[in-house]
Coordinates of C-alpha atoms in Angstrom, one line a residue:
Chain A
X17 CA 41.4 245.2 42.9
X18 CA 45.2 244.9 42.9
X19 CA 47.1 248.2 43.2
X20 CA 50.6 249.6 43.4
X21 CA 51.5 250.8 46.9
X22 CA 54.2 253.2 47.9
X23 CA 55.8 254.1 51.2
X24 CA 56.3 256.5 52.8
X25 CA 53.6 258.9 51.6
X26 CA 55.8 261.8 52.6
X27 CA 59.5 262.0 53.3
X28 CA 61.3 265.0 54.7
X29 CA 65.1 264.9 54.6
X30 CA 68.1 267.1 54.9
X31 CA 70.2 267.9 51.8
X32 CA 73.0 265.4 51.4
X33 CA 71.2 262.6 53.1
X34 CA 70.3 259.3 51.5
X35 CA 66.7 258.3 51.0
X36 CA 65.0 255.1 49.9
X37 CA 61.6 255.2 48.4
X38 CA 59.7 251.9 48.5
X39 CA 57.1 250.5 46.1
X40 CA 55.2 247.2 46.0
X41 CA 54.1 246.6 42.4
X42 CA 51.2 244.5 41.3
X43 CA 52.2 240.9 42.0
X44 CA 52.1 239.4 38.5
X45 CA 53.6 242.4 36.7
X46 CA 57.0 242.2 35.1
X47 CA 57.8 245.8 34.2
X48 CA 58.5 248.5 36.8
X49 CA 59.1 252.2 36.5
X50 CA 59.9 255.3 38.5
X51 CA 58.7 258.7 37.5
X52 CA 58.9 262.1 39.3
X53 CA 56.8 265.2 39.2
X54 CA 58.3 268.5 40.4
X55 CA 55.5 270.7 41.7
X56 CA 53.7 272.4 38.8
X57 CA 55.7 270.5 36.2
X58 CA 55.1 267.5 33.9
X59 CA 55.5 263.9 35.1
X60 CA 58.9 262.8 34.0
X61 CA 60.3 259.3 33.4
X62 CA 63.3 258.3 35.5
X63 CA 63.9 254.6 35.0
X64 CA 62.4 251.3 33.9
X65 CA 63.3 247.9 35.2
X66 CA 62.7 244.5 33.7
X67 CA 64.1 241.0 34.4
X68 CA 66.1 242.3 37.3
X69 CA 67.9 245.0 35.5
X70 CA 67.5 248.5 34.2
X71 CA 66.0 248.5 30.7
X72 CA 66.0 252.3 30.2
X73 CA 66.9 255.4 32.1
X74 CA 66.5 259.1 31.4
X75 CA 69.1 261.8 31.7
X76 CA 67.7 262.7 35.1
X77 CA 68.7 259.3 36.4
X78 CA 72.4 260.0 37.2
X79 CA 74.8 258.2 39.5
X80 CA 73.0 259.6 42.5
X81 CA 70.0 257.3 41.7
X82 CA 69.8 253.6 41.9
X83 CA 67.0 251.0 41.8
X84 CA 66.7 247.6 43.3
X85 CA 64.3 244.7 43.6
X86 CA 65.6 243.3 46.8
X87 CA 63.0 240.5 47.1
X88 CA 60.1 239.2 45.1
X89 CA 57.7 242.1 46.0
X90 CA 59.5 245.3 46.7
X91 CA 61.0 247.8 44.2
X92 CA 63.1 250.6 45.6
X93 CA 64.5 253.9 44.4
X94 CA 67.6 255.2 46.3
X95 CA 68.9 258.7 46.1
X96 CA 72.4 258.7 47.6
X97 CA 72.9 262.4 48.4
X98 CA 69.8 264.4 48.1
X99 CA 69.8 267.9 46.6
X100 CA 67.2 270.6 47.0
X101 CA 66.1 270.0 43.4
X102 CA 65.2 266.4 44.2
X103 CA 62.1 267.7 46.0
X104 CA 59.2 266.2 44.0
X105 CA 56.5 263.6 44.0
X106 CA 57.9 260.2 43.0
X107 CA 55.6 257.7 41.4
X108 CA 56.2 254.0 41.0
X109 CA 54.4 252.2 38.2
X110 CA 54.1 248.6 37.1
X111 CA 52.7 246.9 34.0
X112 CA 52.0 243.4 32.8
X113 CA 51.4 244.4 29.2
X114 CA 50.3 247.7 27.9
X115 CA 48.6 249.4 30.7
X116 CA 50.8 251.1 33.4
X117 CA 49.4 251.2 36.9
X118 CA 50.7 254.0 39.1
X119 CA 51.1 254.2 42.8
X120 CA 49.9 257.1 45.0
X121 CA 53.3 258.6 45.1
X122 CA 55.8 259.6 47.7
X123 CA 56.3 263.3 48.3
X124 CA 60.0 264.0 48.9
X125 CA 60.9 267.3 50.5
X126 CA 64.6 268.1 50.7
X127 CA 65.5 270.9 53.2
Chain B
X17 CA 62.0 263.2 20.6
X18 CA 58.3 262.7 21.5
X19 CA 56.6 265.9 22.7
X20 CA 53.1 265.8 24.2
X21 CA 51.0 268.9 24.4
X22 CA 47.7 269.4 26.0
X23 CA 45.3 272.3 25.5
X24 CA 43.7 274.0 27.2
X25 CA 45.9 274.2 30.3
X26 CA 42.8 275.0 32.4
X27 CA 39.1 274.7 31.8
X28 CA 36.1 275.8 33.9
X29 CA 32.6 274.6 33.0
X30 CA 29.2 274.6 34.7
X31 CA 27.9 271.2 35.9
X32 CA 26.1 269.2 33.2
X33 CA 28.1 270.5 30.3
X34 CA 29.8 268.2 27.8
X35 CA 33.5 269.0 27.2
X36 CA 36.5 268.0 25.2
X37 CA 40.1 267.9 26.3
X38 CA 42.8 267.8 23.6
X39 CA 46.2 266.0 23.4
X40 CA 48.7 266.2 20.6
X41 CA 51.9 264.3 20.1
X42 CA 54.8 264.9 17.7
X43 CA 55.8 261.3 16.8
X44 CA 52.8 259.4 15.4
X45 CA 54.6 256.0 15.7
X46 CA 53.0 255.2 19.1
X47 CA 51.9 251.9 20.5
X48 CA 49.1 253.3 22.6
X49 CA 47.9 256.4 24.4
X50 CA 46.7 256.6 27.9
X51 CA 44.5 259.2 29.7
X52 CA 45.0 259.7 33.4
X53 CA 43.3 261.6 36.1
X54 CA 45.2 263.3 38.9
X55 CA 43.6 264.9 42.0
X56 CA 45.6 267.6 43.8
X57 CA 48.6 266.1 45.6
X58 CA 47.6 262.6 44.6
X59 CA 48.7 259.8 42.3
X60 CA 47.6 259.0 38.7
X61 CA 44.5 257.1 38.0
X62 CA 44.3 255.4 34.6
X63 CA 41.1 256.3 32.8
X64 CA 41.4 254.9 29.3
X65 CA 44.0 253.2 27.2
X66 CA 43.7 253.4 23.4
X67 CA 45.8 251.0 21.4
X68 CA 47.4 252.3 18.2
X69 CA 45.0 250.2 16.1
X70 CA 41.9 251.6 17.8
X71 CA 40.1 254.8 17.0
X72 CA 38.3 255.2 20.3
X73 CA 37.6 253.8 23.7
X74 CA 34.6 254.4 26.0
X75 CA 34.2 254.1 29.7
X76 CA 31.0 255.4 31.2
X77 CA 30.8 259.1 30.5
X78 CA 34.3 259.2 29.1
X79 CA 35.2 258.7 25.4
X80 CA 38.7 258.9 24.1
X81 CA 39.5 259.1 20.4
X82 CA 42.8 258.7 18.7
X83 CA 44.0 259.9 15.3
X84 CA 47.5 258.7 14.9
X85 CA 48.1 260.2 11.5
X86 CA 47.4 263.7 12.8
X87 CA 49.0 263.1 16.2
X88 CA 45.9 263.9 18.2
X89 CA 43.7 262.4 20.9
X90 CA 40.6 263.9 22.5
X91 CA 39.0 263.0 25.8
X92 CA 35.2 263.7 25.8
X93 CA 33.5 264.0 29.1
X94 CA 29.7 263.9 28.9
X95 CA 27.4 265.5 31.5
X96 CA 30.2 266.8 33.6
X97 CA 29.9 266.7 37.4
X98 CA 31.8 268.5 40.2
X99 CA 33.5 265.2 41.1
X100 CA 35.1 265.3 37.6
X101 CA 37.2 268.3 38.8
X102 CA 40.9 267.2 38.5
X103 CA 43.8 267.4 36.2
X104 CA 43.7 265.2 33.2
X105 CA 46.9 263.9 31.7
X106 CA 47.6 262.1 28.5
X107 CA 50.7 260.0 28.0
X108 CA 52.3 257.9 25.2
X109 CA 55.0 255.3 25.6
X110 CA 58.2 256.0 23.8
X111 CA 58.5 252.4 22.8
X112 CA 56.4 249.3 23.7
X113 CA 56.4 248.6 27.5
X114 CA 58.6 251.5 28.2
X115 CA 58.7 255.0 29.5
X116 CA 55.6 257.2 29.2
X117 CA 55.9 260.8 27.9
X118 CA 53.3 263.0 29.6
X119 CA 51.6 266.1 28.7
X120 CA 51.4 269.0 31.2
X121 CA 47.7 268.3 31.8
X122 CA 44.4 270.1 31.6
X123 CA 43.1 271.3 35.0
X124 CA 39.3 270.9 34.9
X125 CA 37.0 272.6 37.3
X126 CA 33.3 271.7 37.1
X127 CA 31.2 274.3 39.0
X128 CA 28.0 273.2 40.7

């Protein structure tokens, strides 16, 4: 069964460093998303991506964040200069129609 | 702004019991509603999707209902098992094919 994959599963970084979180969506899906979940809190929407551009972004998704689909398979989330409050689980999702399929997440720890 | 609320926040039941998890949303103009399962430290597993035109969906021991007019959905789990222990999340998309708004979840514990 096709699934969304994410790498790495856990990333530890120093405050101020850049991180890139990677996702491989399901191959025939057209819509891609990033969400995050701070420990003990709700899953929050960050950004959606369709037709090689951002279709929607939340107030969380400021200039420190960027997304890219560098080739036909990968979908990345970059945080330019990480802050302590960026520590969270980051989920990638993709959809072909109504159902969103989520990846297993990347746990980002900023020290 | 769409707000999604889930009650109870936590639920503990003995094995074999039937149970109901509740989800409410403030804006009834939804396209669909999705129920997810999340195991500790893990990703989100989609359980059921109910489209706005549907009243319920069933998958095995799970049955989800949707009442758009009252802004409510329920997830019914029959004959609960210890393996059902997890956090159950409901989510609605803000617009079609777009960002999901999640509830905080109900943490379910099924005791053997």
